[in-house]
Short mmCIF file of C-alpha atoms in Angstrom, two decimals:
data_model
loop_
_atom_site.label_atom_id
_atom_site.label_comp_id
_atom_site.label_asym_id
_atom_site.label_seq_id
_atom_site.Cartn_x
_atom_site.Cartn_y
_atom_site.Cartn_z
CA UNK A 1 1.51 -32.20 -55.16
CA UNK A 2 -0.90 -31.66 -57.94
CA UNK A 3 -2.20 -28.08 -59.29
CA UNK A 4 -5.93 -28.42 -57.58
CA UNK A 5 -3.86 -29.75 -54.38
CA UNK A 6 -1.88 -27.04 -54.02
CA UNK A 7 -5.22 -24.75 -54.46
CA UNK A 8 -6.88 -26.46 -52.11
CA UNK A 9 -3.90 -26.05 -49.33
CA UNK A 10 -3.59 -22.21 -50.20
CA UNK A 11 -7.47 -21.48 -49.40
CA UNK A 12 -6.91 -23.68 -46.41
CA UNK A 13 -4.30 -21.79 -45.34
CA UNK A 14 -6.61 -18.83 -46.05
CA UNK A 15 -9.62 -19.54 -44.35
CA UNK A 16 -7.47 -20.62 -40.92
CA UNK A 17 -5.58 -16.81 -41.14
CA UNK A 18 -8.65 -15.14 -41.44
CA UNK A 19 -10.27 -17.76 -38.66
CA UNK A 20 -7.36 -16.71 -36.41
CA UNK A 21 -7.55 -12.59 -37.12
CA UNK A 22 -11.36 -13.26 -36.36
CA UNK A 23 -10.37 -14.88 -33.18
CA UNK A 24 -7.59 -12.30 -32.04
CA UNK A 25 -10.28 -9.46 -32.85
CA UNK A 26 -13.11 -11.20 -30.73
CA UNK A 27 -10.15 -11.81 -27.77
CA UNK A 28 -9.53 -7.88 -28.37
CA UNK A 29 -13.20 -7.39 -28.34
CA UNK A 30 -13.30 -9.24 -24.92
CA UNK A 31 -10.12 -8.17 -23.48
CA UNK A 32 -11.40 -4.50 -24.19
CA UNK A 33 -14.50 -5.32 -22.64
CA UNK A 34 -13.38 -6.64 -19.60
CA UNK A 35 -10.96 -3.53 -19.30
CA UNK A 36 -14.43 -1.88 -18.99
CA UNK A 37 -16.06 -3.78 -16.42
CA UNK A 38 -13.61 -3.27 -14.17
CA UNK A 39 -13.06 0.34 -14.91
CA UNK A 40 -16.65 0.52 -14.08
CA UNK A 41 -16.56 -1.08 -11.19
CA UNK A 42 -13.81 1.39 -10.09
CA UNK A 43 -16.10 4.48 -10.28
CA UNK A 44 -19.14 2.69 -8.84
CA UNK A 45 -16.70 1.28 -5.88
CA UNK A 46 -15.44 5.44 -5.78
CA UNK A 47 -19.23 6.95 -5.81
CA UNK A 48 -20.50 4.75 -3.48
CA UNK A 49 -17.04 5.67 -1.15
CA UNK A 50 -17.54 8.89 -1.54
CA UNK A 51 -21.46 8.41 -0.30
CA UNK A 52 -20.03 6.45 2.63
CA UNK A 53 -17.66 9.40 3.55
CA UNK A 54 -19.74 12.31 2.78
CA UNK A 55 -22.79 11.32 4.34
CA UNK A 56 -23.00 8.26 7.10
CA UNK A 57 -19.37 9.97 7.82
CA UNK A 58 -20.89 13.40 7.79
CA UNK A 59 -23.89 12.51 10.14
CA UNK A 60 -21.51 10.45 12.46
CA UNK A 61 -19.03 13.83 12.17
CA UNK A 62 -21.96 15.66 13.71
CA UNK A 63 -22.69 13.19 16.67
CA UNK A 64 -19.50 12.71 17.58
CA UNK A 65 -19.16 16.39 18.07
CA UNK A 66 -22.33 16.78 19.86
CA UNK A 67 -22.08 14.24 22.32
CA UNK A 68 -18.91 15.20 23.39
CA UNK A 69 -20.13 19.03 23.38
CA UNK A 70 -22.94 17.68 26.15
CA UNK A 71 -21.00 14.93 27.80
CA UNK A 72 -19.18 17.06 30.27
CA UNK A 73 -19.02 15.01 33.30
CA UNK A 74 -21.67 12.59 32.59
CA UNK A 75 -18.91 9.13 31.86
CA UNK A 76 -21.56 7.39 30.01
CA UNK A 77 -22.32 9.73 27.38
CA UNK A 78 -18.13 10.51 26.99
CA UNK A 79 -18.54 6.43 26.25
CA UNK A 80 -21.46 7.15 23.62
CA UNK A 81 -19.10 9.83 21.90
CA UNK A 82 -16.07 7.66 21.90
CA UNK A 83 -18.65 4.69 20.08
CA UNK A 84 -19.40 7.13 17.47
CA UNK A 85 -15.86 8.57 17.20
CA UNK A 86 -15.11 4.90 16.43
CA UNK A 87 -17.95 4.14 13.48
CA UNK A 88 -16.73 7.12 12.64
CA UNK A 89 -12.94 5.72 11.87
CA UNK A 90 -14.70 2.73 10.82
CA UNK A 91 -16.52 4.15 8.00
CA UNK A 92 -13.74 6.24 6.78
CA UNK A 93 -11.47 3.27 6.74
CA UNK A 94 -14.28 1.43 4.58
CA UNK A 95 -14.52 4.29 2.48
CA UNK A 96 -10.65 4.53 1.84
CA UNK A 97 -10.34 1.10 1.19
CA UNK A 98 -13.34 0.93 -1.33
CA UNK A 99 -11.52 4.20 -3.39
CA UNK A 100 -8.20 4.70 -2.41
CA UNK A 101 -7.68 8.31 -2.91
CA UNK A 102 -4.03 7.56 -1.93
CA UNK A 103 -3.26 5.80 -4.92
CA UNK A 104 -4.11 9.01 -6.90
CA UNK A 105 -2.86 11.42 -4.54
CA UNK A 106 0.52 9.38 -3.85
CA UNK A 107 1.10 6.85 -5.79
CA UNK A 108 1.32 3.25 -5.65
CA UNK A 109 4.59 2.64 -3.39
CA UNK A 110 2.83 4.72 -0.66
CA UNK A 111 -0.68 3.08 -1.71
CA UNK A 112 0.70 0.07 -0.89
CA UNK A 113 2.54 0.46 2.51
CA UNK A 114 -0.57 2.29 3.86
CA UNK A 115 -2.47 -1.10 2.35
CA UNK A 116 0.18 -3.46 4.30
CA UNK A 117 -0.31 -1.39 7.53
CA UNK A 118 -3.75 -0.50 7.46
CA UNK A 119 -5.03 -3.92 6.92
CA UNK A 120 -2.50 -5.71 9.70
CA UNK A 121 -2.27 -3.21 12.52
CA UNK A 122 -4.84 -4.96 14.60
CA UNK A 123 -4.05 -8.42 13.20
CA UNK A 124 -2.09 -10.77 15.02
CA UNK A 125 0.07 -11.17 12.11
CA UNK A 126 3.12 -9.62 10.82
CA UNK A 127 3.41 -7.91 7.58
CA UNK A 128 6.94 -7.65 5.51
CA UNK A 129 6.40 -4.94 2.89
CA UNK A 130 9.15 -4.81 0.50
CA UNK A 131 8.26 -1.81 -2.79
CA UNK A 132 11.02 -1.27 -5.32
CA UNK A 133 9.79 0.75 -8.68
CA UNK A 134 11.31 3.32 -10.59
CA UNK A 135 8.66 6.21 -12.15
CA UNK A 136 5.65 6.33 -12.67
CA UNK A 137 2.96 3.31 -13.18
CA UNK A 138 -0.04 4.34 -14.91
CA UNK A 139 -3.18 4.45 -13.92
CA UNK A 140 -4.67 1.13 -14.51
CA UNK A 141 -2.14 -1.17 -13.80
CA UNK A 142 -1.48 0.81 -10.46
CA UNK A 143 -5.24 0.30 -9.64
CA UNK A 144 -4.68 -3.36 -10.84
CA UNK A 145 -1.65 -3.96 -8.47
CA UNK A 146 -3.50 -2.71 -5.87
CA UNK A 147 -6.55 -4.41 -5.96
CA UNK A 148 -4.60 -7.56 -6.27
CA UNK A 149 -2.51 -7.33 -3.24
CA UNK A 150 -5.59 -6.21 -1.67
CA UNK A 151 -7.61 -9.29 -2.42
CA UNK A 152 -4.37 -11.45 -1.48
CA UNK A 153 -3.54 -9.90 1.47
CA UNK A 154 -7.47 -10.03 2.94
CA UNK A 155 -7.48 -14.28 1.55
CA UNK A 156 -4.20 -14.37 3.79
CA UNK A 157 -6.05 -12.21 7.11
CA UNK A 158 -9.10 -14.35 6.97
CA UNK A 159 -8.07 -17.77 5.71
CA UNK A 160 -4.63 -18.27 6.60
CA UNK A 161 -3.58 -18.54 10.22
CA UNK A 162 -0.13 -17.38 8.88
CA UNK A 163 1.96 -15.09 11.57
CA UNK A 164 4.12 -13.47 8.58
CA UNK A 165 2.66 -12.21 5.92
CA UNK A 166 4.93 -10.80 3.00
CA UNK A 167 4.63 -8.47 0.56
CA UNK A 168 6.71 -7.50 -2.26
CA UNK A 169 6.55 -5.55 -5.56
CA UNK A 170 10.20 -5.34 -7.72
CA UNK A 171 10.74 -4.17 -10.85
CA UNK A 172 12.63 -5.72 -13.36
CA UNK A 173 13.31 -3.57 -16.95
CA UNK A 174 9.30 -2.75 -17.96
CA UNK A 175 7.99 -5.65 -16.29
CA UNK A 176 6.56 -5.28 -12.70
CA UNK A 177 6.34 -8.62 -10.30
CA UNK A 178 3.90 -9.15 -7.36
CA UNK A 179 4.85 -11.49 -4.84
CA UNK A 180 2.33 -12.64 -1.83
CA UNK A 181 2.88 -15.26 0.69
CA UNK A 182 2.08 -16.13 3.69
CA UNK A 183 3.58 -19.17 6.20
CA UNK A 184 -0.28 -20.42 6.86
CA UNK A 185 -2.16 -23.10 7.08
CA UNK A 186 -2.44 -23.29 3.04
CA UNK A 187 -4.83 -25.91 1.01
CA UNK A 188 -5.28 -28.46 -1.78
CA UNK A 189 -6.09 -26.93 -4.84
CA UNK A 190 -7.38 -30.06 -5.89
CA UNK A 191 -9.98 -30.12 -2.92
CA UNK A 192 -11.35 -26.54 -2.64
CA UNK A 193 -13.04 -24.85 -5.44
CA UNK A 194 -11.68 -21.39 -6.37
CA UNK A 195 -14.19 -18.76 -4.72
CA UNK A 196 -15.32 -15.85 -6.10
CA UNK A 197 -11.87 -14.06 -4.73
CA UNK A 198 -9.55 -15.84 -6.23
CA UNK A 199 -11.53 -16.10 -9.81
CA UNK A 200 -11.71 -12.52 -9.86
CA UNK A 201 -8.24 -12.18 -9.12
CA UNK A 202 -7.20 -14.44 -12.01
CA UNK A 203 -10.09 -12.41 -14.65
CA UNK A 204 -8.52 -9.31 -13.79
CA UNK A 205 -5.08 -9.96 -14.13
CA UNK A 206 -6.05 -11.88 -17.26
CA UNK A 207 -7.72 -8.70 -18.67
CA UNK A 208 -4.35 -6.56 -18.65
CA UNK A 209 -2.49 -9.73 -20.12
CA UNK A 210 -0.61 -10.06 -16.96
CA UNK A 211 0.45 -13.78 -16.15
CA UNK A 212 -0.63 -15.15 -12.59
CA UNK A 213 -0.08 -17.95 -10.46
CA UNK A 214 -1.06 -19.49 -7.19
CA UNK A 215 0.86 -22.09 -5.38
CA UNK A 216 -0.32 -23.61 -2.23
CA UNK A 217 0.14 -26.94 0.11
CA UNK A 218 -1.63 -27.77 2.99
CA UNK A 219 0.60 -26.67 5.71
CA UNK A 220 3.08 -25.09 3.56
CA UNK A 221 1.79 -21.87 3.02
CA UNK A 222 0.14 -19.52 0.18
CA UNK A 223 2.05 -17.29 -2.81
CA UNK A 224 0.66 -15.62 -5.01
CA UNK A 225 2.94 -14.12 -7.78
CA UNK A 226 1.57 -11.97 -10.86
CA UNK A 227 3.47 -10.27 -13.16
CA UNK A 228 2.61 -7.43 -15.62
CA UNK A 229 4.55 -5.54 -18.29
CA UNK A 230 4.78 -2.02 -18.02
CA UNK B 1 4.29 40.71 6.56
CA UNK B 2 4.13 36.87 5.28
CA UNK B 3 2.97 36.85 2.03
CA UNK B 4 1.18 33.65 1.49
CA UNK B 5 -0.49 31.48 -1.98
CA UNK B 6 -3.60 29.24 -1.25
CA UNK B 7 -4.46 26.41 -3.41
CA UNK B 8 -7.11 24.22 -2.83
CA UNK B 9 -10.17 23.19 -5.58
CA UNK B 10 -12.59 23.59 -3.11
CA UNK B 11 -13.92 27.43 -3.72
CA UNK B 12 -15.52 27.83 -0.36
CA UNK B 13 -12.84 26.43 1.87
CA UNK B 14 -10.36 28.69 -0.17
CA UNK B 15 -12.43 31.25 0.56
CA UNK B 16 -13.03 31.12 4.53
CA UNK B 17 -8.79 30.31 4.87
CA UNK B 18 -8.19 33.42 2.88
CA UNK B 19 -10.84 35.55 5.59
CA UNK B 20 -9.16 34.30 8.46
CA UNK B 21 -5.81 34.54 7.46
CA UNK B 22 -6.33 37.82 6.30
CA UNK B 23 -7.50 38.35 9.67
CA UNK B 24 -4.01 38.47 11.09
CA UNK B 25 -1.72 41.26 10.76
CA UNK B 26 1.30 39.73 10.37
CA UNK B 27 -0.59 37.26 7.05
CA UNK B 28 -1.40 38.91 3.56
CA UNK B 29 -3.16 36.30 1.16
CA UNK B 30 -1.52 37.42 -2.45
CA UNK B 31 -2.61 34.35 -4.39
CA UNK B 32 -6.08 31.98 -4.64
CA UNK B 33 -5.76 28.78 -7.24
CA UNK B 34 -7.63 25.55 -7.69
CA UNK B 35 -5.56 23.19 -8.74
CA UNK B 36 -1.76 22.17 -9.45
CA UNK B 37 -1.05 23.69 -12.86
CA UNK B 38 -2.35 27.17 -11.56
CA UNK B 39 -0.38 27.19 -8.55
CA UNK B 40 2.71 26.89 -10.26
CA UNK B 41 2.02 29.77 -12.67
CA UNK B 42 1.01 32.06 -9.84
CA UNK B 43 3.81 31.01 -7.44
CA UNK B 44 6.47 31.29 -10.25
CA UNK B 45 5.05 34.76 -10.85
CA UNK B 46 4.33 36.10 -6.98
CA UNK B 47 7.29 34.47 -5.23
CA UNK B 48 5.00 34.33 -2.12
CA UNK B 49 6.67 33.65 1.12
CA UNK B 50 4.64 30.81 1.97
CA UNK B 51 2.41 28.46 -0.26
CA UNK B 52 -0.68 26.66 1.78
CA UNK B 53 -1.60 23.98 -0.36
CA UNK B 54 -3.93 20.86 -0.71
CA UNK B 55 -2.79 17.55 -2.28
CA UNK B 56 -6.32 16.16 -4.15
CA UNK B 57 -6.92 18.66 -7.04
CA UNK B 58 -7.17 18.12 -10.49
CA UNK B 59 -5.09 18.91 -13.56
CA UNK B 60 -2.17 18.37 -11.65
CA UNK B 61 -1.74 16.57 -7.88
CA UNK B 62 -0.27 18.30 -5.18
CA UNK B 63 2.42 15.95 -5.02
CA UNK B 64 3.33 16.18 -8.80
CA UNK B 65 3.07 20.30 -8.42
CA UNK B 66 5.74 20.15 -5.07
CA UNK B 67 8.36 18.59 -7.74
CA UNK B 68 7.98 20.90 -10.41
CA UNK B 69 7.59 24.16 -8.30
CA UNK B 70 11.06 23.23 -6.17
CA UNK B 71 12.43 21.77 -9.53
CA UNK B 72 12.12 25.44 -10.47
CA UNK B 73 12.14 27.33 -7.14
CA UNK B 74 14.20 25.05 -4.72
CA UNK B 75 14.08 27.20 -2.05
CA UNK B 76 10.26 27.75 -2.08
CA UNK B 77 8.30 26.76 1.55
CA UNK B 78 5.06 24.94 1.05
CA UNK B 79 2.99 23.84 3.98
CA UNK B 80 0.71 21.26 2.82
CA UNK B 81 -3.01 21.55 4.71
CA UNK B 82 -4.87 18.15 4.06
CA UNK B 83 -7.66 16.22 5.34
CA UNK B 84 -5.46 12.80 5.46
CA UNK B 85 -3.74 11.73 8.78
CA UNK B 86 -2.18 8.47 7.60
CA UNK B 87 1.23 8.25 8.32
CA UNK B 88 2.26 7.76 4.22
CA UNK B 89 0.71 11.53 3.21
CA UNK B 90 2.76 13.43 5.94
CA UNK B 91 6.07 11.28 5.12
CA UNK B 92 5.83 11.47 1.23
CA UNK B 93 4.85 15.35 1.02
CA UNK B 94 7.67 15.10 3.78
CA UNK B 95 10.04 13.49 1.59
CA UNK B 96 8.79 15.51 -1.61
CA UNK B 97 10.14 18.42 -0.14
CA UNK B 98 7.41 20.34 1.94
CA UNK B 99 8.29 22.31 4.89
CA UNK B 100 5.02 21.34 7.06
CA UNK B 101 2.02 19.20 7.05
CA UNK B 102 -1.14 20.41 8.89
CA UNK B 103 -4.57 18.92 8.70
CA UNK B 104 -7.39 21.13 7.63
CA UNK B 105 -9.36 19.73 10.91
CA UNK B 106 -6.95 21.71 12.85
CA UNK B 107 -7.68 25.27 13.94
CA UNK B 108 -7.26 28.37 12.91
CA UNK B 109 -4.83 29.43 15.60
CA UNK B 110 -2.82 26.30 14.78
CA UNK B 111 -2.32 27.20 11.63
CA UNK B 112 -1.52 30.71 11.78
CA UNK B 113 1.03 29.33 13.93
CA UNK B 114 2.31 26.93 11.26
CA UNK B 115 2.28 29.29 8.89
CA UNK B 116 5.16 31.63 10.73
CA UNK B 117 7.07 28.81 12.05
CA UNK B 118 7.23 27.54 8.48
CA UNK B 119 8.42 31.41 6.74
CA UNK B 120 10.83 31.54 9.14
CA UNK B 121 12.31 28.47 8.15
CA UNK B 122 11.45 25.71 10.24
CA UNK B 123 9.95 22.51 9.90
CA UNK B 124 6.61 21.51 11.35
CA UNK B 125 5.14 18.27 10.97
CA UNK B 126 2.59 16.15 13.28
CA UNK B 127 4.21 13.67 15.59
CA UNK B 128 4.13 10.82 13.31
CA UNK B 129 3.75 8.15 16.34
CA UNK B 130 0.61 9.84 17.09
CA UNK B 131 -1.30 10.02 13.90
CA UNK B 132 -3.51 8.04 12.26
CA UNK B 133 -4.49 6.23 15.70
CA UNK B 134 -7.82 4.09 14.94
CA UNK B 135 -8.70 2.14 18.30
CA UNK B 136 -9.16 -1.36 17.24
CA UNK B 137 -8.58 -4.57 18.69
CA UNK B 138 -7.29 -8.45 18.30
CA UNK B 139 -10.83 -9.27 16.07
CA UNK B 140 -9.26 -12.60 15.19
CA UNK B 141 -9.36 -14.00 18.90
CA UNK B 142 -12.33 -14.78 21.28
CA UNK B 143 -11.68 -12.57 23.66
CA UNK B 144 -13.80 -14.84 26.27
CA UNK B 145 -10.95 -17.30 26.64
CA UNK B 146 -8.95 -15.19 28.76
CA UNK B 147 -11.71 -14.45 31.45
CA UNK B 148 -12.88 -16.47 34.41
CA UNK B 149 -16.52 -17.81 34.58
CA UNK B 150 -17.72 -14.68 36.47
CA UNK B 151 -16.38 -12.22 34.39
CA UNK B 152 -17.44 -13.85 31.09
CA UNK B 153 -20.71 -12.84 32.85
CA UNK B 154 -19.65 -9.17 33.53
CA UNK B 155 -18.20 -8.91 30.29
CA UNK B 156 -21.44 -9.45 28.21
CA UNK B 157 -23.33 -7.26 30.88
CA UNK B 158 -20.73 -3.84 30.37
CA UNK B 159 -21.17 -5.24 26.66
CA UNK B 160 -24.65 -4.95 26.74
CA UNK B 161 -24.77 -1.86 27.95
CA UNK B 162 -25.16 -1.70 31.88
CA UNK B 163 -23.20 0.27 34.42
CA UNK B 164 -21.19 -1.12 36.93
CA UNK B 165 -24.42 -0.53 39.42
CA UNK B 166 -26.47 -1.83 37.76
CA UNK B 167 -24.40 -5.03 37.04
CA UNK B 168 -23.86 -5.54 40.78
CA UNK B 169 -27.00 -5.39 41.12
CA UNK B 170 -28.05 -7.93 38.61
CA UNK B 171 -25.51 -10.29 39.58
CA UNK B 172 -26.14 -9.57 43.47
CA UNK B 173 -22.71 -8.77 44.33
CA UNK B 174 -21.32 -5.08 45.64
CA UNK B 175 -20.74 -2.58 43.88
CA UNK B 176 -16.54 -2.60 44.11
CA UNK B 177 -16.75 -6.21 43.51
CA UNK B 178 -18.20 -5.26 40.05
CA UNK B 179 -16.12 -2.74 39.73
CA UNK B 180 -12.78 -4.94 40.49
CA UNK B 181 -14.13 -7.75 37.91
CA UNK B 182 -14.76 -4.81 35.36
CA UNK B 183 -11.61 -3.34 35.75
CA UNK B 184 -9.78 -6.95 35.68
CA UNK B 185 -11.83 -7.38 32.54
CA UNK B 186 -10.40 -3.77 30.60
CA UNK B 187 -6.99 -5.12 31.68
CA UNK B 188 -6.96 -8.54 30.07
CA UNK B 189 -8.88 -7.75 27.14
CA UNK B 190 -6.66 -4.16 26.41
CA UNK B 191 -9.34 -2.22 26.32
CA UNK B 192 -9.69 1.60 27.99
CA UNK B 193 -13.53 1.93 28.35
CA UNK B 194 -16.81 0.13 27.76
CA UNK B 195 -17.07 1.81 24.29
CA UNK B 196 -13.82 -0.12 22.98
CA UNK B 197 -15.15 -3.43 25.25
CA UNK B 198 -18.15 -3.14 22.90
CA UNK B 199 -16.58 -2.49 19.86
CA UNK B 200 -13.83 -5.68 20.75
CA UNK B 201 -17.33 -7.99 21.35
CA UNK B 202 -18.88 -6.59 18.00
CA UNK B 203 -15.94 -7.70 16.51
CA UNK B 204 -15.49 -11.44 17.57
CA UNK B 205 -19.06 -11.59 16.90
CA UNK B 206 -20.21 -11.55 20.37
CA UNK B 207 -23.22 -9.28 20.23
CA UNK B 208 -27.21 -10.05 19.60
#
């Protein structure tokens, strides 16, 4: 290789480093920014739950209690009370599952069993829930775990047909794996374009530079795995 | 005399606990704090006999303060007075180490009661099979498949609103006729009352 060749490789192999540090900062810049979005989302999701609770929950608070107070032996108005007393539970269900307060007050293993039973208790469909970390997660990829097995375990309620349902979050070293799956009815990936559900699921996980993965067969089920270093 | 620690970050609620705790002869409130940090300091200094504490407060959650305080003082009694009725709060602040669970909709009475159970040493949690009840129903299945012709009709006049009366009337039958097909209806569809027969047709998208 002559003198000018061997010039001409070394700024080559100049210009492509500094193309790829430009590219890792702009992937920062993005990865940084999505980080935000979400986190945004978050406290939008919490102020608007908060809203929900505070006042519709308020209001219906204070009709519950007053139709009961005059309902005395009147069965119809005990029937209006017990309607309210239920968009009453309804609301604060809606408003715990927007913010879950639980994953701040308890913690994500608890967060996640009250997720499993809250969701199936009045679905024809059993869920497994099987939680096995040691310490503490922080913040944001608890909130990420969560909202992922959220978003999975709704897809499997409303689209599956599945009767089991299983859950299960184990931790290996400083990596934590996510495992979803269901015995449904499944699909083609090739024939269904990915919703706005499962995209989101896949930007978010992205965002935290966790790796995740959904297999599915008509017939044969759904599972969703992700998996996301400590 | 029970002496007793509150700790909850919401000033007012602190407040009226305090007065009607106070109230009783047998309860002296020695301690106020608003969140976790602060209730550790002032129970490792007081020694009450009995902390009342909430688990949402900041600097420190309840949950994290319970470790550190038994960490230190193993043997102190902490009755935890929440809003949350969900099954998970009572049986982690259960397994954390807390000697009751109460929830602040309870009243006062109940919780004085709590309180002296708890400093002398027992346990007193809610019956875990009966909390967090939320009526609710199958929403996944039409309900309507399980009923006969005649009480599909029924069932969309009680869901619409009408007493049993009323429905006889509209569907020119008697009145204990209506009544049987009503009840027949609550019994097939598991439901107690017209309010959760509603709710059930709301659900499978059954309503105008």
């Amino acid at each position: 290789m002559t003198k000018s060749q061997q010039q001409l490789l070394a700024e080559i192999q100049q210009q492509q480093a500094e193309l790829r540090a430009r590219l890792d900062a702009e992937q920062e810049t993005l990865t940084h920014l999505a980080k935000r979005l979400w986190a945004q989302q978050e406290s939008e999701k919490a102020k608007l739950s908060r809203e929900l609770h505070d006042g519709v929950g308020q209001l219906l608070t204070g009709l519950t209690r007053r139709l009961h107070g005059v309902s005395g032996d009147y069965p119809e108005l005990r029937e209006l009370a017990e309607l309210a007393e239920m968009a009453l539970a309804d609301v604060r269900q809606l408003s715990r599952l927007m913010s879950p307060t639980i994953l701040e007050d308890l913690g994500l293993q608890p967060a996640l069993k009250w997720l499993c039973r809250s969701l199936f208790e009045h679905e024809d469909m059993h869920c497994r829930c099987d939680i096995n970390i040691q310490g503490q997660v922080p913040d944001d990829v608890a909130i990420l775990l969560f909202r992922i097995t959220q978003e999975a375990l709704v897809n499997a309620i409303k689209h599956s047909e599945a009767t089991e349902v299983s859950l299960s979050l184990q931790q290996h070293n400083q990596t934590l794996r996510l495992d979803v799956a269901d015995n449904g009815q499944g699909y083609d990936k090739l024939s269904i374009e990915p919703g706005i559900g499962l995209t989101s699921m896949q930007d978010r996980a992205t965002a935290f530079g966790a790796t995740f993965n959904i297999r599915s067969r008509p017939a044969q089920g759904t599972h969703i795995t992700m998996t996301v270093a400590l | 005399m029970i002496s007793l620690i509150l700790a909850d970050d919401h000033q007012l609620m602190r407040q009226g606990l305090s007065q009607v705790l106070n109230a009783d002869p047998e309860l002296a409130v020695i301690g106020e704090c608003g969140d976790g940090q602060e209730l550790i300091n002032q129970a490792l200094k007081l020694s009450p006999d009995v902390i009342v504490m909430d688990i949402s407060m900041p600097k420190m959650s309840g949950l994290v303060a319970i470790d550190k305080l038994l960490a230190q003082r193993p043997d102190a009694r902490i009755l935890v007075l929440s809003m949350h009725n969900e099954l998970e709060y009572i049986e982690t602040m259960q397994q954390a180490g807390a000697r009751g669970y109460m929830l602040k909709e309870s009243s006062a009475d109940e919780l004085i009661n709590a309180i002296k159970l708890v400093a002398a040493g027992k346990q007193v949690f809610p019956d875990q099979t009966t909390t967090d009840i939320h009526p609710g129903s199958k929403s996944r299945v039409n309900p309507l498949t399980a009923l006969t012709r005649r009480e599909r009709e029924v069932f969309f006049l009680v869901a619409a609103g009408n007493t049993s009366r009323k429905i006889a009337e509209l569907l020119n039958m008697s009145l204990k006729t209506a009544e049987n097909h009503r009840s027949n209806i609550y019994k097939k569809l598991e439901v107690g009352s017209s309010a959760e027969l509603i709710r059930l047709a709301g659900k499978a998208g059954l309503l105008e």
